[in-house]
Short mmCIF file of C-alpha atoms in Angstrom, two decimals:
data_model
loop_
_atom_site.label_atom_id
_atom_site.label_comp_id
_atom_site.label_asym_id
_atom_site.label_seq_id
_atom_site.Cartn_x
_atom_site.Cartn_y
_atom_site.Cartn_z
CA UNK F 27 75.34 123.92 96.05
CA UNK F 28 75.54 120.27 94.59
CA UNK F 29 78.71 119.92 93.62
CA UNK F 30 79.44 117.01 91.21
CA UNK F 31 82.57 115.13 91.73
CA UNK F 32 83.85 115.90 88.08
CA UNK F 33 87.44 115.15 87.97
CA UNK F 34 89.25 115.73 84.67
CA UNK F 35 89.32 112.03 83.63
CA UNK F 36 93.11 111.00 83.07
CA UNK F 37 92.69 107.71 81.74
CA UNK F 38 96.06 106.95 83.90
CA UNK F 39 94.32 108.07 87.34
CA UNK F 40 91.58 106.76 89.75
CA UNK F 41 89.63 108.81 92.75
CA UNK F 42 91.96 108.71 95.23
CA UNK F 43 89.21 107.75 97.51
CA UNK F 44 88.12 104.70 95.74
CA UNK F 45 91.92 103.35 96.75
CA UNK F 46 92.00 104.56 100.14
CA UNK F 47 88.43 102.65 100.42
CA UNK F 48 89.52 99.28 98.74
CA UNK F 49 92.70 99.73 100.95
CA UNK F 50 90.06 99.39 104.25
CA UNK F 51 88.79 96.70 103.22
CA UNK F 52 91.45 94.46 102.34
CA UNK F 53 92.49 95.16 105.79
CA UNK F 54 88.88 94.94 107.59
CA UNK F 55 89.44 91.49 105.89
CA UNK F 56 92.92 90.59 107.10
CA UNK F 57 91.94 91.35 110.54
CA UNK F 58 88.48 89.13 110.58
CA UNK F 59 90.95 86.44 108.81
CA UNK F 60 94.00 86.91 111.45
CA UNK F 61 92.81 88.72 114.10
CA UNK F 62 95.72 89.51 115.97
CA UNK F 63 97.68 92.30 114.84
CA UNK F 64 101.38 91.24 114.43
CA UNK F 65 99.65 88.30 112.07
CA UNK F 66 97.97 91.06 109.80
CA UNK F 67 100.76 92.92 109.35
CA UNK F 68 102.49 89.91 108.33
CA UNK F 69 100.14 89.33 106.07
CA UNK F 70 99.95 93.32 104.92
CA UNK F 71 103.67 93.03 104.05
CA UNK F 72 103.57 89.81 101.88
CA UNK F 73 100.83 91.41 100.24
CA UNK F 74 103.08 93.85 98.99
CA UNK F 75 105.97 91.99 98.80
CA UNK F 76 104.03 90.81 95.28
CA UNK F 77 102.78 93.73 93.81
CA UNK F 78 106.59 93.83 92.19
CA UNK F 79 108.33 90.21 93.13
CA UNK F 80 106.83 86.93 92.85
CA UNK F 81 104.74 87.42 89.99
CA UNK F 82 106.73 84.90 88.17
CA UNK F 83 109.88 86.50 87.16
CA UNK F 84 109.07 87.84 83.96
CA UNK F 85 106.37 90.43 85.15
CA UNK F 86 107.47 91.68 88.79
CA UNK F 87 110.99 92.84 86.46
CA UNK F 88 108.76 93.97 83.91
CA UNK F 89 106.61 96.30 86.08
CA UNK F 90 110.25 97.61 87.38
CA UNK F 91 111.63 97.88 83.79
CA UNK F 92 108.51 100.04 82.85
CA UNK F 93 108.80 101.83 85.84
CA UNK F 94 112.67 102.57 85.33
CA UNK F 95 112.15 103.28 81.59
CA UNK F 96 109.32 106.04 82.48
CA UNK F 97 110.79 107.96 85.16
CA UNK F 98 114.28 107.58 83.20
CA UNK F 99 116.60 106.21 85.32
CA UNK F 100 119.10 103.93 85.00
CA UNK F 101 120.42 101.80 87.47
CA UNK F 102 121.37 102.80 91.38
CA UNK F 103 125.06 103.14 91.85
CA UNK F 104 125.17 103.08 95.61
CA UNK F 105 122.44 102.79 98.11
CA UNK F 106 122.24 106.45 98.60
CA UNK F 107 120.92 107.11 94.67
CA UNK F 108 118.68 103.94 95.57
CA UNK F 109 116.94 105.82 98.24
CA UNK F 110 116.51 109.04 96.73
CA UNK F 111 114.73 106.61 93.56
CA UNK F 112 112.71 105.61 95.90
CA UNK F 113 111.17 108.85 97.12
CA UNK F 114 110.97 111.12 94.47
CA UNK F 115 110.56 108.57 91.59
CA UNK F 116 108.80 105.24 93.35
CA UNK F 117 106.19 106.61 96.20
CA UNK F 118 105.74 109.98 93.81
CA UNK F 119 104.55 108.12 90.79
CA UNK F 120 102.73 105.23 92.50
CA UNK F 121 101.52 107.48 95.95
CA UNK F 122 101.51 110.71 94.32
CA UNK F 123 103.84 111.75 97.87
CA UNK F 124 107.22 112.32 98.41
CA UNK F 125 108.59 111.06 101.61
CA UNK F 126 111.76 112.49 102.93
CA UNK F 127 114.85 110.52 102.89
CA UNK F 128 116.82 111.30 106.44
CA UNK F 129 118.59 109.77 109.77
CA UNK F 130 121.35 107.83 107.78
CA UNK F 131 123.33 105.25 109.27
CA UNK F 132 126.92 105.84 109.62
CA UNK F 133 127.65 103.14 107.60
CA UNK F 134 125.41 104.11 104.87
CA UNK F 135 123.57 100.73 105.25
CA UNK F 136 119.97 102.07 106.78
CA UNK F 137 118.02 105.08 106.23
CA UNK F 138 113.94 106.51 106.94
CA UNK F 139 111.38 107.78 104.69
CA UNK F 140 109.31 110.47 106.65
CA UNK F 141 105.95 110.75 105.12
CA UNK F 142 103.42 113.40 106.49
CA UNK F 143 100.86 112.51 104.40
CA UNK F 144 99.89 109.23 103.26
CA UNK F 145 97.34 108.15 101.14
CA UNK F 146 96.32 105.01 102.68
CA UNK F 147 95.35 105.57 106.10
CA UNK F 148 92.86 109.14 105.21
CA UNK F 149 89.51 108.32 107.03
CA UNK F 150 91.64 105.90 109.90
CA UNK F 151 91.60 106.10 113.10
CA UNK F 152 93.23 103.25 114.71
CA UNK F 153 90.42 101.76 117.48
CA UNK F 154 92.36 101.10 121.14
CA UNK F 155 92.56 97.36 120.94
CA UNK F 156 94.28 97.59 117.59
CA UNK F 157 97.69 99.73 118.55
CA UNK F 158 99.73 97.32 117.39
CA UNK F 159 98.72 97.37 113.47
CA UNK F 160 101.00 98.86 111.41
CA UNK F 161 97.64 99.47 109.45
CA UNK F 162 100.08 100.67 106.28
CA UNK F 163 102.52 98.07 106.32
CA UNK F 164 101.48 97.29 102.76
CA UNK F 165 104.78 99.69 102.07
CA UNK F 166 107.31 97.67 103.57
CA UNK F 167 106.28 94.62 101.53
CA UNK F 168 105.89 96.77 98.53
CA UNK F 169 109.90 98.40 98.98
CA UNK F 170 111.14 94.73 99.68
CA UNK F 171 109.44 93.27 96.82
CA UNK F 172 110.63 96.14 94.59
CA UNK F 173 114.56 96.03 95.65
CA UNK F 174 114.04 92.30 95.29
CA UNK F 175 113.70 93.04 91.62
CA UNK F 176 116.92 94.77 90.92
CA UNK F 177 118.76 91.94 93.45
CA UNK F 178 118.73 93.89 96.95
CA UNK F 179 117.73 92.28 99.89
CA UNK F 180 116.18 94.46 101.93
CA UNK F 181 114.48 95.07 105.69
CA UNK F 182 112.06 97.26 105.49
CA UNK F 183 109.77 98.26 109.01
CA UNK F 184 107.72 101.14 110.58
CA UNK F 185 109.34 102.98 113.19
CA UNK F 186 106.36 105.52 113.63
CA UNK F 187 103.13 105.94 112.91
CA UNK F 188 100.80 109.00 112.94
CA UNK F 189 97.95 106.60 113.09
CA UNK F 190 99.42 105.37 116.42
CA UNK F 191 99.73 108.99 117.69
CA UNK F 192 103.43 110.00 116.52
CA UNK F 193 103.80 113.39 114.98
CA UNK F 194 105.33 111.47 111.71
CA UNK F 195 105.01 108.17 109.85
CA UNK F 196 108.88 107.08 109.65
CA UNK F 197 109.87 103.43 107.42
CA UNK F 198 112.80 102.04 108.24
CA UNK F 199 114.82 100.56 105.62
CA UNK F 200 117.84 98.62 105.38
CA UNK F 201 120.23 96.90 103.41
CA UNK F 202 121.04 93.42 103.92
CA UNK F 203 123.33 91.97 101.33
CA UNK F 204 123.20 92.02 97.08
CA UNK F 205 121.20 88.45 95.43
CA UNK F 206 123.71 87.09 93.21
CA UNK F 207 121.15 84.99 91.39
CA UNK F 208 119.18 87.00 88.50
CA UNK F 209 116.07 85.06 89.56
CA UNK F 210 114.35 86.69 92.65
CA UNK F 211 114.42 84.55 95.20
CA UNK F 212 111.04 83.73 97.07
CA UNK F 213 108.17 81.74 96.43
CA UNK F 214 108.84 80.07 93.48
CA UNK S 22 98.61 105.84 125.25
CA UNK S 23 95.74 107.89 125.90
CA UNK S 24 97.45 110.93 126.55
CA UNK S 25 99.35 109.98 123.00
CA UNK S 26 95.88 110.17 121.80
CA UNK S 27 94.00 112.96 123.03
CA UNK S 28 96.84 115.50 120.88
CA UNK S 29 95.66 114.19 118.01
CA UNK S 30 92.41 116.13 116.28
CA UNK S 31 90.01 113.25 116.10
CA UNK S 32 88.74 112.51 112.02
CA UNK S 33 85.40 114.12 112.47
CA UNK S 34 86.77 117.44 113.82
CA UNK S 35 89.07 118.05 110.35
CA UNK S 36 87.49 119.08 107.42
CA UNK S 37 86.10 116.48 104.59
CA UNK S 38 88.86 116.44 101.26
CA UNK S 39 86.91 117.74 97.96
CA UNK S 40 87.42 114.21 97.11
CA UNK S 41 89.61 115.18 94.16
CA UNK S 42 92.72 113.34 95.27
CA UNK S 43 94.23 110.83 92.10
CA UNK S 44 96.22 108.30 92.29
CA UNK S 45 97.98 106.32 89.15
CA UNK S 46 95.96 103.85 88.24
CA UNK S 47 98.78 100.66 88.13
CA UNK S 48 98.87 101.29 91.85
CA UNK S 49 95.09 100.69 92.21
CA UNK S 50 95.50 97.64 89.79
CA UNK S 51 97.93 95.97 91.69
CA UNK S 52 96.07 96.14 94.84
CA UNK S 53 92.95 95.00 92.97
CA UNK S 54 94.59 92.27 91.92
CA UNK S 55 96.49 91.01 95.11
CA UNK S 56 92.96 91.02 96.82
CA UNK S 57 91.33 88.94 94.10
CA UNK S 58 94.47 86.54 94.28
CA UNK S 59 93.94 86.77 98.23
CA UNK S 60 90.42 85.78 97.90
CA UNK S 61 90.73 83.32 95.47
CA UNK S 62 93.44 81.25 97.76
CA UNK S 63 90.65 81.22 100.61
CA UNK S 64 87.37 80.17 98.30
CA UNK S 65 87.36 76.66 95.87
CA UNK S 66 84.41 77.92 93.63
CA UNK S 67 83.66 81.18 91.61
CA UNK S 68 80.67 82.52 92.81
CA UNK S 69 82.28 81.80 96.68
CA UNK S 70 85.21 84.06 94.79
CA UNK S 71 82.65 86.81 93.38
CA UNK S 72 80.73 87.20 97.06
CA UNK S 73 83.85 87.67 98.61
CA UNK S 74 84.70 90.66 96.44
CA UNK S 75 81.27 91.60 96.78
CA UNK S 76 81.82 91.42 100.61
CA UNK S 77 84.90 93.52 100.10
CA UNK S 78 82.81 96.20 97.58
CA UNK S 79 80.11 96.40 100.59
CA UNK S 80 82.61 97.75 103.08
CA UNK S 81 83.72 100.51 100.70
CA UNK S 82 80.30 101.14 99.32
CA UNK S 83 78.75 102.20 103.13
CA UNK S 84 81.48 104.44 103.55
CA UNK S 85 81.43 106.00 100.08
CA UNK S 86 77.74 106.83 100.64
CA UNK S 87 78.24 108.87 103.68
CA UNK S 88 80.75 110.72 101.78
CA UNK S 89 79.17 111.16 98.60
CA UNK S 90 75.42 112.52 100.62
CA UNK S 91 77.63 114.85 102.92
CA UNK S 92 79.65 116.35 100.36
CA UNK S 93 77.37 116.36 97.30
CA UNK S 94 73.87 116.07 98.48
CA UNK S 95 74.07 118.30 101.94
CA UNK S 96 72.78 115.04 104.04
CA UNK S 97 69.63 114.55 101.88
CA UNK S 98 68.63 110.98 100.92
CA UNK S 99 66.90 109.89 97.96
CA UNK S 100 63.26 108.48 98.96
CA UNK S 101 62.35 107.78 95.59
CA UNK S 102 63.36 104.28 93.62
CA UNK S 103 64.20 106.29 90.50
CA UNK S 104 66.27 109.06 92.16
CA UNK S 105 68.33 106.59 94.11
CA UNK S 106 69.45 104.97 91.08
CA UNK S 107 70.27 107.96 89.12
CA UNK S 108 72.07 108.92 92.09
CA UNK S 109 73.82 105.50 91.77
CA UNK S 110 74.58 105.98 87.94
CA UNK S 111 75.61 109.57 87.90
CA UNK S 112 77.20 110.90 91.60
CA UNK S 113 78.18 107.61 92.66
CA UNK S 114 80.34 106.42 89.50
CA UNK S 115 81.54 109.98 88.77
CA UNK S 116 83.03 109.77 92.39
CA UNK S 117 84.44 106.01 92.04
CA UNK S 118 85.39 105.90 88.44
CA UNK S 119 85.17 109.73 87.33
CA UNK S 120 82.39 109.31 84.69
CA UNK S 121 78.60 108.42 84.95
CA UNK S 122 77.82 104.82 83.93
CA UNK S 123 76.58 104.54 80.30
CA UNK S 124 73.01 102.91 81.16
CA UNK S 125 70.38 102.33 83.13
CA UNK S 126 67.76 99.95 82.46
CA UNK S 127 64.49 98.29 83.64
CA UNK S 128 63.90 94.48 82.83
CA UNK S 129 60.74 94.19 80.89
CA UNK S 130 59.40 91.24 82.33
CA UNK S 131 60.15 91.83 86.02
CA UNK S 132 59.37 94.95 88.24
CA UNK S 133 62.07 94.89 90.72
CA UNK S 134 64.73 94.46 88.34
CA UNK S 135 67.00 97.19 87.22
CA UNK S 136 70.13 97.03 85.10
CA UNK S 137 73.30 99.60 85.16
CA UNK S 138 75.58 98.61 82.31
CA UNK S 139 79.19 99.48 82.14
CA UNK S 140 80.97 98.61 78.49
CA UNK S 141 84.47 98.73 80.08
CA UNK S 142 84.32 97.91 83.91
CA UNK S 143 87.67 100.15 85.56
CA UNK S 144 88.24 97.16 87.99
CA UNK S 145 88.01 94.66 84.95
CA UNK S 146 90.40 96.58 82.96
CA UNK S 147 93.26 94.35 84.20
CA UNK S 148 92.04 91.21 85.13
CA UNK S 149 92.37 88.30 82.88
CA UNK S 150 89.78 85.70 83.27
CA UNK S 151 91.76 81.88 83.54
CA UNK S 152 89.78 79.90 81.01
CA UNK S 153 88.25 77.88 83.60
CA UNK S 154 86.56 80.35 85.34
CA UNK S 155 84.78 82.03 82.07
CA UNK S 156 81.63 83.15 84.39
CA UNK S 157 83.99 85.06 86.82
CA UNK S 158 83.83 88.51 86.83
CA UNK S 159 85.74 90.62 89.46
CA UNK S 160 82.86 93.28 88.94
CA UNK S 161 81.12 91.66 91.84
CA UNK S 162 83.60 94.34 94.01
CA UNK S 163 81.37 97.17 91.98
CA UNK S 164 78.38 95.52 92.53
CA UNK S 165 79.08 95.11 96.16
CA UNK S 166 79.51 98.96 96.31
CA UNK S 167 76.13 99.35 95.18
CA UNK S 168 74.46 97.24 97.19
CA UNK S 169 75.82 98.75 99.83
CA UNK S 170 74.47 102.24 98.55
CA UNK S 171 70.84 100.70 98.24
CA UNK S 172 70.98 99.11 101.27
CA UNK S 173 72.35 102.00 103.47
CA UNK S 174 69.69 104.04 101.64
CA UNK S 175 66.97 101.72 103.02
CA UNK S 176 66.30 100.18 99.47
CA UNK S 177 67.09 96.39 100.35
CA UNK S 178 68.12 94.74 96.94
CA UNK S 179 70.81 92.22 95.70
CA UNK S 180 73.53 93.19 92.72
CA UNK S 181 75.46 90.77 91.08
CA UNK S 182 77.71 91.47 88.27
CA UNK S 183 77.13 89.39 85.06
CA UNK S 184 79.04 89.32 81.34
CA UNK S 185 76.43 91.01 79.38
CA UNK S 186 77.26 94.01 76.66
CA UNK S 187 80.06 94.75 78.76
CA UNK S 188 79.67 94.40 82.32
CA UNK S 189 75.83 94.49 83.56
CA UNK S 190 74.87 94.65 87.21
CA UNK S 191 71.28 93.16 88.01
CA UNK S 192 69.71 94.83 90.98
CA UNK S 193 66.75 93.38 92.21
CA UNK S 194 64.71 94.85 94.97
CA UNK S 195 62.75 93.93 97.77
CA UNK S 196 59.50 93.80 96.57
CA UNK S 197 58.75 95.61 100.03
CA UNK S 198 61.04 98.74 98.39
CA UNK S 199 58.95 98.37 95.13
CA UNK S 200 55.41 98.56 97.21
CA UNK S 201 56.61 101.49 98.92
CA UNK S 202 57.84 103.71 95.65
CA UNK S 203 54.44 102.93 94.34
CA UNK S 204 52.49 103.96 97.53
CA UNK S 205 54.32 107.23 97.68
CA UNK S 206 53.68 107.71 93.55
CA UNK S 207 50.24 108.00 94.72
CA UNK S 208 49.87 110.78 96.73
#
């Protein structure tokens, strides 16, 4: 009956649960740091924000050149191709999901990515005096931070949450306006 | 709200993953590091910086054992000091990092003090160490895991990380836990 947890090791992978875990805690300790919600996921997004932007110039475009260069894709003609890179190529090869890209604007300027599953929040349950975490808001800062990269300035923002009792998780993202400037613009 | 709620299936009603789930590594290695780089802009001094991670190991560690004794072990703990850290070197790092640890060894000079050694730490693997802060080593998150596992296991002890072949992590008991192994040896 003891099963061991013998995965294949991919040198390229980790336990999915390990992540999900470390996750937790980086927001158990955002919330004893901020304590009220709308501060942590402040926090949660800027978080993000530098996984791809921010880390010095050099390395947040790197990380998006290797990315680009390994999914093969060149660069987004419209904001339509943009999304779609996002979803299949971005959340699949980082999240190992693909969210669905839907509810356009008529403009063309805004769009959602529907998720049904999502890695971060298995084991969650969002405890009553907490409803107002966007407990995986990591995302929003993580799409900004990306787009930021390739000179798009972004909003990015949860709409719905299954965590907070929706039936989906829905991110909300929009464009704002192209950065002219081949530097990313943000904190230094 | 609460009507919002009460659709939902609570956690404990669905079934409990195989625990197979992978993810790509870079996206566990930029998290890493933005929590280091978090915890480093709160602390002034590296060991402050290393029991913060260790902090932040301890909160995944609880919850990992739970997991790891209800899907692998069918709720049995370990009673004995050895088991418990074969349990540690083998189930635990096979679920966390997908392959045992490479050793497990007892100080010679000291009863209650037990090394697992790791060559090539996963969390490690893309951290560079500023040259001012030589001692640090971000291992302290693993080492916090498995304090966690000892101490939810009722074997009180204290793991730090250390630069040593690798990455070693001293454990060192209660001598309480220590008495106790020995006392059941007996019968």
């Amino acid at each position: 009956m003891a099963r061991q947890g013998g995965r294949a090791t991919d040198p390229r992978k980790v336990s999915q649960e390990l992540f999900t875990l470390t996750y937790g805690a980086l927001v158990a300790q955002l919330i004893k740091d901020y304590e009220q919600d709308d501060e942590v996921n402040k926090q949660l997004d800027k978080i993000g924000f530098l996984f791809f932007a921010c880390r010095g110039y050099n390395i947040g475009v790197r990380l998006i050149e290797d990315f680009l260069a390994r999914s093969g894709i060149g660069r987004c003609n419209d904001f339509r191709e943009t999304a779609d890179v996002i979803a299949k190529n971005g959340f699949r090869m980082f999240l190992g999901i693909t969210p669905q890209v839907t509810n356009w604007s008529a403009a063309g300027d805004e769009f959602s990515l529907i998720m049904d599953a999502n890695p971060l929040a298995d084991f969650v349950e969002l405890p009553d005096d907490h409803n107002q975490l966007n407990y995986s808001n990591i995302l929003c800062g993580v799409i900004r931070g990306a787009l930021e990269s390739v000179q798009m300035a972004v909003d990015v923002r949860f709409v719905q949450d299954i965590l907070k009792g929706d039936n989906q998780t829905e991110i909300r993202v929009k464009f704002i306006k192209r950065l002219e400037d081949a530097l990313p613009a943000g904190e230094e | 709200m609460a009507d919002k709620k009460s659709q939902k299936a609570s956690i404990v009603d669905r079934p409990l993953s195989k625990g197979r789930g992978e993810i790509n590594i870079s996206t566990f290695a930029l998290l890493f590091s933005e929590m280091v780089q978090y915890c480093q802009n709160r602390v002034s001094t590296v060991p402050e910086l290393q029991s913060k991670l260790s902090e932040l190991g301890y909160h995944v560690g609880i919850r990992m054992l739970d997991l790891i004794f209800i899907r692998e072990k069918g709720l049995k703990r370990e009673t004995k000091l050895l088991n418990i850290l074969l349990f540690i070197k083998s189930n635990v790092w096979k679920a966390l990092f997908g392959k045992e640890a490479d050793k497990l060894e007892h100080a010679n000079d000291e009863e209650r003090t037990y090394y697992i050694i790791e060559q090539e730490s996963l969390v490690n693997r893309f951290i560079s160490v500023p040259k001012d802060k030589g001692s640090l080593n971000c291992a302290s998150f693993t080492a916090g895991i498995v304090e966690a596992i000892l101490v939810g296991s009722n074997f009180p002890a204290k793991v730090t990380a250390h630069w040593h072949k690798g990455t070693t992590f001293m454990i060192k008991f209660e001598d309480s836990v220590i008495a106790r192994d020995k006392s059941l040896e007996q019968r």
